[in-house]
Short mmCIF file of C-alpha atoms in Angstrom, two decimals:
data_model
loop_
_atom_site.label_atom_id
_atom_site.label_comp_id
_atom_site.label_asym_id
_atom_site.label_seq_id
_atom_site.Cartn_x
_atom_site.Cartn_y
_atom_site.Cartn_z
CA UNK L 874 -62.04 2.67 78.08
CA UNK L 875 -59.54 5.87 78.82
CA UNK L 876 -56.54 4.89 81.16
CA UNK L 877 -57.64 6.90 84.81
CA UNK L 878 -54.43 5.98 86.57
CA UNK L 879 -50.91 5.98 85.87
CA UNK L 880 -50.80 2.41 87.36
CA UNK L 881 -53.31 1.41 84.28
CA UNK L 882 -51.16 3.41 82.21
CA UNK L 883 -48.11 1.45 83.17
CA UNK L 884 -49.58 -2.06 82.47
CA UNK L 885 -51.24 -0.60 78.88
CA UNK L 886 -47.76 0.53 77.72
CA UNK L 887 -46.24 -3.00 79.01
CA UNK L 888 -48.72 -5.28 77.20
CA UNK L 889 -48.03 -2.89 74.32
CA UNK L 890 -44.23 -2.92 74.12
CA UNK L 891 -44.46 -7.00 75.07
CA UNK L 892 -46.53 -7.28 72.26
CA UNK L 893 -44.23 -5.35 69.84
CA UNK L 894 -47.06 -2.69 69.17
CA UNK L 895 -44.49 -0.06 69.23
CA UNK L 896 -46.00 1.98 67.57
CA UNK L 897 -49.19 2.49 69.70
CA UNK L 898 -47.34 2.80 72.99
CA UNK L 899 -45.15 5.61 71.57
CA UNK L 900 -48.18 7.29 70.18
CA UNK L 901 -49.92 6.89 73.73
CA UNK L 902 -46.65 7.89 75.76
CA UNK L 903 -46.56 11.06 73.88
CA UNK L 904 -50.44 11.63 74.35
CA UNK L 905 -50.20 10.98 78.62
CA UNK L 906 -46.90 12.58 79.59
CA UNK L 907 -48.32 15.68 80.61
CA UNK L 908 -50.94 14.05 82.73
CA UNK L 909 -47.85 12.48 84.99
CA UNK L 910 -45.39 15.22 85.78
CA UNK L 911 -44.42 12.90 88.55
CA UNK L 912 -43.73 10.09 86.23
CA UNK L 913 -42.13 12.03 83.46
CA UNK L 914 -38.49 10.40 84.22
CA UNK L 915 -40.31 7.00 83.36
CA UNK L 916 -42.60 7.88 80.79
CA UNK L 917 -39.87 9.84 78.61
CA UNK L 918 -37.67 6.78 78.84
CA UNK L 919 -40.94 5.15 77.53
CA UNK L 920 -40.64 7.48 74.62
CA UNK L 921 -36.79 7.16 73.99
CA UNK L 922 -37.06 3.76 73.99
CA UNK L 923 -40.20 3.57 71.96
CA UNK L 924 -38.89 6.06 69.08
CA UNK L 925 -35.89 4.09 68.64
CA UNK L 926 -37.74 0.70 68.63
CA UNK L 927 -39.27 2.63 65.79
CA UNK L 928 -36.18 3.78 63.99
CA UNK L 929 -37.31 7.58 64.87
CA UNK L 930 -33.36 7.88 65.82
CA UNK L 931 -33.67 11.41 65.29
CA UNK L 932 -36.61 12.07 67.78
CA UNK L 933 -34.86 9.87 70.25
CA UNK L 934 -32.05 11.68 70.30
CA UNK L 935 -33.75 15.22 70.41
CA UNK L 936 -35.87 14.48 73.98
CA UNK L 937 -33.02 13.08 75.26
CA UNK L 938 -30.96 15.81 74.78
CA UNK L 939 -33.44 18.22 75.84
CA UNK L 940 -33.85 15.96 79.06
CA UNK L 941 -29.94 16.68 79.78
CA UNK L 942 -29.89 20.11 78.68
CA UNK L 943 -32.31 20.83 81.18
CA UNK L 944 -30.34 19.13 83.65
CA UNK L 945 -31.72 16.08 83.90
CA UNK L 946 -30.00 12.42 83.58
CA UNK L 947 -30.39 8.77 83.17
CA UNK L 948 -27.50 6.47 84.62
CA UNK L 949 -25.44 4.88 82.12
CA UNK L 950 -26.35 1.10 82.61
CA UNK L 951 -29.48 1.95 81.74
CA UNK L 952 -28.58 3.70 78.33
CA UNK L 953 -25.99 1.42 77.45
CA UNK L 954 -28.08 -2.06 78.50
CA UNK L 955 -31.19 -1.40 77.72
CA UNK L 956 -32.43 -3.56 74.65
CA UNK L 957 -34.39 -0.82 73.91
CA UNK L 958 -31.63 1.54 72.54
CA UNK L 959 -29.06 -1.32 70.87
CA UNK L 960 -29.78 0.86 67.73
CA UNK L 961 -28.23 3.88 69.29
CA UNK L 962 -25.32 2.08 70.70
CA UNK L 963 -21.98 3.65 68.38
CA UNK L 964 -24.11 6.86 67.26
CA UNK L 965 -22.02 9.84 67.75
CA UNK L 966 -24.44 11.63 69.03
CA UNK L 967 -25.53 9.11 71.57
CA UNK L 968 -22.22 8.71 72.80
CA UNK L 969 -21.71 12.12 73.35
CA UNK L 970 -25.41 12.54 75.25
CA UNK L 971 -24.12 9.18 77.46
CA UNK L 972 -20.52 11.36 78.47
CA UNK L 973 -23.06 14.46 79.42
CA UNK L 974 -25.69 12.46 81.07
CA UNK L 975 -22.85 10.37 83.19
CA UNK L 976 -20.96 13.60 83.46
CA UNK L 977 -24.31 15.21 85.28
CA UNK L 978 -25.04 12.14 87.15
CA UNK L 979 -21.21 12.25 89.15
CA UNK L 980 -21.87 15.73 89.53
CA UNK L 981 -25.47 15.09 91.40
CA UNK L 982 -24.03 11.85 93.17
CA UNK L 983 -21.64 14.37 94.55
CA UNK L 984 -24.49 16.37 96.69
CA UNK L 985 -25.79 12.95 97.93
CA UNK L 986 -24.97 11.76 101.29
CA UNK L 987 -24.06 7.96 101.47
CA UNK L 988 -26.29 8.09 104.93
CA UNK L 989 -28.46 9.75 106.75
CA UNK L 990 -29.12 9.52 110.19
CA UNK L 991 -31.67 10.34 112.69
CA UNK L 992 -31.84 10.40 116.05
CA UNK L 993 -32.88 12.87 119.03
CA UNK L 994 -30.66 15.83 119.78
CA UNK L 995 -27.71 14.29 121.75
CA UNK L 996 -29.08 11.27 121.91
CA UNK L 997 -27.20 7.74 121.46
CA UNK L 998 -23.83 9.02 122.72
CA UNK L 999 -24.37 6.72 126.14
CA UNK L 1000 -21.97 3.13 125.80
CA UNK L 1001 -24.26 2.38 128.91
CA UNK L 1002 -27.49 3.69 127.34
CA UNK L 1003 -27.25 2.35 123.51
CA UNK L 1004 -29.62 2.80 121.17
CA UNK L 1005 -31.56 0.24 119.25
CA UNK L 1006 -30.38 0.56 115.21
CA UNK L 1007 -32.94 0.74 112.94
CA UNK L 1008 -31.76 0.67 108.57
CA UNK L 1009 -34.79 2.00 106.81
CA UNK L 1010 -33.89 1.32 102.87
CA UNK L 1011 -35.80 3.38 100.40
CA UNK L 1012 -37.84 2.17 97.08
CA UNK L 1013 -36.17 1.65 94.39
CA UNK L 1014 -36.79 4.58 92.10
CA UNK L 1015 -36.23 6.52 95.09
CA UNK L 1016 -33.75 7.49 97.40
CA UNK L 1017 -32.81 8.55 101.18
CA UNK L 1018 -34.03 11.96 101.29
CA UNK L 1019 -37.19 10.94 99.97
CA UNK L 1020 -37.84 8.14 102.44
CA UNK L 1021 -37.28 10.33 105.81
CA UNK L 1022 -40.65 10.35 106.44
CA UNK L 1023 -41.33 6.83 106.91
CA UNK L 1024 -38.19 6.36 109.38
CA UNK L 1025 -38.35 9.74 111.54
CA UNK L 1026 -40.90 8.61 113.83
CA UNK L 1027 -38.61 5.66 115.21
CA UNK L 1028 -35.25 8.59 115.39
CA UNK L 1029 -38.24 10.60 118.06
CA UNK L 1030 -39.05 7.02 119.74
CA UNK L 1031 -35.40 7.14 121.01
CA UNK L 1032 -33.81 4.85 117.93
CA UNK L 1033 -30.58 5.87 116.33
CA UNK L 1034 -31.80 5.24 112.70
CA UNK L 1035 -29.48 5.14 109.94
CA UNK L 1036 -30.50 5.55 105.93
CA UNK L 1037 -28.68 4.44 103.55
CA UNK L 1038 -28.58 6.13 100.19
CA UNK L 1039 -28.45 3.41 97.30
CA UNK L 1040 -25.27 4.47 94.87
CA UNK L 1041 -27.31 2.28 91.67
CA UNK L 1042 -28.68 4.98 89.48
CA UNK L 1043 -31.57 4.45 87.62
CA UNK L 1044 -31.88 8.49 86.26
CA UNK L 1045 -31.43 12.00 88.46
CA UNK L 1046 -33.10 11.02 91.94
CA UNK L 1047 -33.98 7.74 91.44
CA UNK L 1048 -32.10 4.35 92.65
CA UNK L 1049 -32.49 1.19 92.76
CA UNK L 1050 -31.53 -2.10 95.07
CA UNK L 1051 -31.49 -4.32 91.86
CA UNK L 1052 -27.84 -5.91 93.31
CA UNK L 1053 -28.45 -7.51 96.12
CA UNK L 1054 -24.82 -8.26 97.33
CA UNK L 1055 -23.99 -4.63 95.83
CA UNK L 1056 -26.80 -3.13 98.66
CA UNK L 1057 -25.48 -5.63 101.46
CA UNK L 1058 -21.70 -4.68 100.81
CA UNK L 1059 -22.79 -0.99 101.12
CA UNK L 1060 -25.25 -1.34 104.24
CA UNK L 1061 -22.76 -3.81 105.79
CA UNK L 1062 -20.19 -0.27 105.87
CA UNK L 1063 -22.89 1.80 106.89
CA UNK L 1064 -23.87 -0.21 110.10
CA UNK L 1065 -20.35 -0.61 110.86
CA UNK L 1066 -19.90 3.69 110.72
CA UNK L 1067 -22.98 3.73 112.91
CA UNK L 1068 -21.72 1.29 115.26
CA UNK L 1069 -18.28 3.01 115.30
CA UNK L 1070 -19.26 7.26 115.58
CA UNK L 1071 -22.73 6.41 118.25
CA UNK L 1072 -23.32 4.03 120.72
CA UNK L 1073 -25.87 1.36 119.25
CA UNK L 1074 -26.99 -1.56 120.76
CA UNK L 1075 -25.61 -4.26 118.05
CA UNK L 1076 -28.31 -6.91 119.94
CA UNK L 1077 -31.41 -4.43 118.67
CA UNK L 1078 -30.53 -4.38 115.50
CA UNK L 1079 -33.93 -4.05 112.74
CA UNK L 1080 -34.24 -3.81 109.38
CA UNK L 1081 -36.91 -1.98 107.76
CA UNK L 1082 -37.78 -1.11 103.99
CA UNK L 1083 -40.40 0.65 101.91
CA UNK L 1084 -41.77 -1.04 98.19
CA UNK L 1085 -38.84 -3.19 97.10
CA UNK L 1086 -36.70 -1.39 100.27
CA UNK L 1087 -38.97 -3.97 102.32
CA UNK L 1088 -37.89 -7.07 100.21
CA UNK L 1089 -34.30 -6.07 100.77
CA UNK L 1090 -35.27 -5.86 104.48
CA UNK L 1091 -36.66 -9.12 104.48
CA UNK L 1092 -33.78 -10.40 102.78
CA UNK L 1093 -30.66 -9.15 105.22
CA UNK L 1094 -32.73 -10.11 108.21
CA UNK L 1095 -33.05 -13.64 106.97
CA UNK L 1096 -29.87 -14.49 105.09
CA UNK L 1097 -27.90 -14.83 108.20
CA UNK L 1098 -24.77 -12.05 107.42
CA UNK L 1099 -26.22 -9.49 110.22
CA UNK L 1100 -27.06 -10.41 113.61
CA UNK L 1101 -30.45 -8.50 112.87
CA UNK L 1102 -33.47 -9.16 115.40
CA UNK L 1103 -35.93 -9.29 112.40
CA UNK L 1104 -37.41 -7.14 110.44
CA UNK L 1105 -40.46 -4.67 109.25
CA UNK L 1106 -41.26 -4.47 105.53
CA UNK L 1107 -43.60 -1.61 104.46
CA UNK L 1108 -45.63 -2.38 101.23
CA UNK L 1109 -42.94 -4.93 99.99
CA UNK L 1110 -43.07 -5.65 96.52
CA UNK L 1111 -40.16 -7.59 94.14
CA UNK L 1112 -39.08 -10.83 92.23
CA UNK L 1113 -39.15 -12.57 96.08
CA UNK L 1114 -42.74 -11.11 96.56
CA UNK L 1115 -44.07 -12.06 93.48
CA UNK L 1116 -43.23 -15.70 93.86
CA UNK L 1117 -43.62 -16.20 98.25
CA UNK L 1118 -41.65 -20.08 97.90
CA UNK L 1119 -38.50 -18.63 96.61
CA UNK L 1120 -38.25 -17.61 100.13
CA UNK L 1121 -38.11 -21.22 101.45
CA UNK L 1122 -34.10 -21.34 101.25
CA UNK L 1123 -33.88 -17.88 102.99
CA UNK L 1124 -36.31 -19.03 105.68
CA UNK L 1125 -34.91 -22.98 106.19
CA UNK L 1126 -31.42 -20.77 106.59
CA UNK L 1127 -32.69 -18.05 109.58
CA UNK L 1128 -34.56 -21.39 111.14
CA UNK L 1129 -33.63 -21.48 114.93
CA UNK L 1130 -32.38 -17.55 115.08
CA UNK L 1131 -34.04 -15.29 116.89
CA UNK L 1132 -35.66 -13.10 114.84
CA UNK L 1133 -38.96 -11.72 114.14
CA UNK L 1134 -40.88 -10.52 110.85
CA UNK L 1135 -43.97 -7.46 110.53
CA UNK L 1136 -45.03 -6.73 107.16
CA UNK L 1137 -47.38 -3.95 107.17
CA UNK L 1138 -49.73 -3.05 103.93
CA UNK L 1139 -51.93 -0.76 102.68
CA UNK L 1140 -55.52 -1.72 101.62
CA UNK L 1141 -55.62 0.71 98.41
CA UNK L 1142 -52.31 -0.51 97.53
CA UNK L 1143 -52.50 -2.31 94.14
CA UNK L 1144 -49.30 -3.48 93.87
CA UNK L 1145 -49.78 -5.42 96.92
CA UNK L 1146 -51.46 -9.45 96.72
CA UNK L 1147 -51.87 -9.82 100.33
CA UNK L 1148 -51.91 -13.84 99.71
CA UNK L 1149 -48.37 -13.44 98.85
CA UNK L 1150 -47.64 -11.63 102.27
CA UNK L 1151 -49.75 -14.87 104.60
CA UNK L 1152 -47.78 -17.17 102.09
CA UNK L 1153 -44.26 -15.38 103.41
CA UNK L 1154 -45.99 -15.76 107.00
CA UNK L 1155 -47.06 -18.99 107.12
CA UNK L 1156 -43.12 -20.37 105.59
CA UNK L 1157 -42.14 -17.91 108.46
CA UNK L 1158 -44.59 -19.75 111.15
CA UNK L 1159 -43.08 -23.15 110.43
CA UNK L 1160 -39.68 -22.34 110.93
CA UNK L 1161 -40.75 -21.06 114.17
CA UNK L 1162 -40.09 -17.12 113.12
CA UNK L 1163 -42.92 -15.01 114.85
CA UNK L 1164 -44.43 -12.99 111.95
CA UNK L 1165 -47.33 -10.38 111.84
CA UNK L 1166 -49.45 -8.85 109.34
CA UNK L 1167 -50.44 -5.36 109.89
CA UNK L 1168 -53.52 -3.66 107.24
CA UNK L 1169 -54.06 -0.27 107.09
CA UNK L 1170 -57.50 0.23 105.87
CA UNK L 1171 -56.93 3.94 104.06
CA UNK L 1172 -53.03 3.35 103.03
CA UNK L 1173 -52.19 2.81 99.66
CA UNK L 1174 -48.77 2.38 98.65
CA UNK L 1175 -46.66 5.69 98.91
CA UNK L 1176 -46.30 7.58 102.31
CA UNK L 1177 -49.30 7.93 104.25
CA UNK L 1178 -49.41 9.04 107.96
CA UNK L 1179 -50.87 5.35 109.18
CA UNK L 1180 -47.61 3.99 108.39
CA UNK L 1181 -45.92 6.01 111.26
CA UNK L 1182 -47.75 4.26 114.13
CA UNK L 1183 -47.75 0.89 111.72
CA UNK L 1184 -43.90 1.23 111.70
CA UNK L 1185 -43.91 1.76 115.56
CA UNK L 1186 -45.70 -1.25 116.35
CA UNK L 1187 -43.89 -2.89 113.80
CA UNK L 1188 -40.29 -1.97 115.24
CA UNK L 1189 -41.40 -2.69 118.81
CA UNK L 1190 -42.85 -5.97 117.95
CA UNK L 1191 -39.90 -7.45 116.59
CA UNK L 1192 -37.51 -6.15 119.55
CA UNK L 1193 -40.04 -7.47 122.34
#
């Protein structure tokens, strides 16, 4: 049966490589990566990785270098940990692809702003008229820039909305929350700037968060650090997602605060087992945190216009 998607794709090549069919999933990698151009960052890691699971040193080293000759990069603890490419580790070559690659990736971190904020022309300058704060976090494999559509409605709705740019690099225009006390050090500065250059209302404070941006979300508002008001998670997917009771210490810690959950979801989204989300509501039920579920019948899981008003609701839900 042909692979139709790149999400069937994906789990082929993962059941290959788990299964040590190297072979095969480099021979398929090369085959699809034209059908992707929007994956191509992923699926020529694939083949890196692949080739030099195979001992094809050579080849790995040639589309790599083409990938950073044509300005591309991958960030460096992702060449250097990656079990994948222990064979490459001490190659001369390598090494000197890692020093261009990390050399191109400070140059593009450069161009990236740390935050990006939103809100309406001269708005949120008022100490007696403050602005509810809303963080919307990107995807991993994302960033800022990429996210603004999901947040702007809220910046129009009269929100000062702040978005924070991860700084973990997974390759050119892609990051990733992966730390978790790395992302709440940097977003714990970035509120604090907000707080200090606008005039935000510290008791409105929401988190929000797109794919694995929404578990983060989920996981500021309930850990206690930020006097956040809840928050709304968009399509949330991650390691807390995938199994709903590790929650249960996160939730028995936020019991008694006043706070207030929305996950929102789309119905074409197949990364998304929507027992997982009433699991997270339910634990959030008993401890007496106010959680609700919002489908959107024609959403899947990137951008899709239903998640404006869904984010809306969402925002004005947990502030009510």
């Amino acid at each position: 049966m042909p692979v139709e998607s790149f999400a069937e794709f994906q789990t082929k090549i993962q059941r290959l490589y788990h299964q040590g069919e190297y072979a095969e999933a480099y021979r398929l990698a090369n085959e699809i990566v034209a059908r992707f151009p929007d994956q191509a960052p992923l699926v020529n890691y694939w083949r890196i990785c692949m080739a030099a699971r195979l001992g094809k040193h050579q080849q790995a080293l040639e589309l790599l270098g083409q990938l950073i000759e044509n300005g591309f990069w991958y960030g460096e603890t992702l060449l250097r940990k990656s079990p994948s490419l222990s064979s490459l580790q001490g190659d001369s070559l390598f090494e000197k692809l890692v020093e261009r690659s990390l050399r191109q990736q400070q140059l593009d971190q450069q161009q990236l702003y740390p935050l990006l904020t939103l809100r309406t022309q001269g708005g949120c300058q008022d100490d007696e008229h403050p602005c509810p704060l809303l963080i919307g976090l990107h995807a991993n494999g994302s960033n800022a820039q990429a996210s603004i559509d999901f947040w702007k409605a809220a910046a129009s709705a009269g929100w000062l909305v702040g978005v924070p740019q991860s700084s973990q690099a997974m390759w050119k225009d892609a990051y990733t929350w992966s730390d978790l006390e790395m992302a709440r050090q940097e977003i714990e500065g970035h509120i604090s700037l907000l707080q200090r250059q606008y005039a935000a209302d510290q008791e409105r404070l929401v988190f929000a968060g797109h794919s694995m941006g929404g578990e983060l979300a989920i996981w500021l508002a309930l850990n206690g650090v930020f006097e956040a008001r809840g928050f709304v998670a968009l399509a949330p997917i991650g390691s807390y997602m995938d199994e709903p009771e590790s929650w249960q210490p996160f939730v028995d810690n936020a019991a008694g605060r006043k706070l207030k959950g929305y996950l929102i979801y789309g119905e074409q989204d197949p990364s998304i087992l929507p027992e997982n989300l009433h699991a997270l509501a339910r634990m959030l039920f008993e401890a007496d945190i106010p959680c609700e579920i919002d489908l959107l019948a024609d959403a899947g899981h990137d951008y899709h216009p239903a998640y404006t008003a869904a984010l809306l609701r969402g925002i004005q839900y947990v502030i009510s």
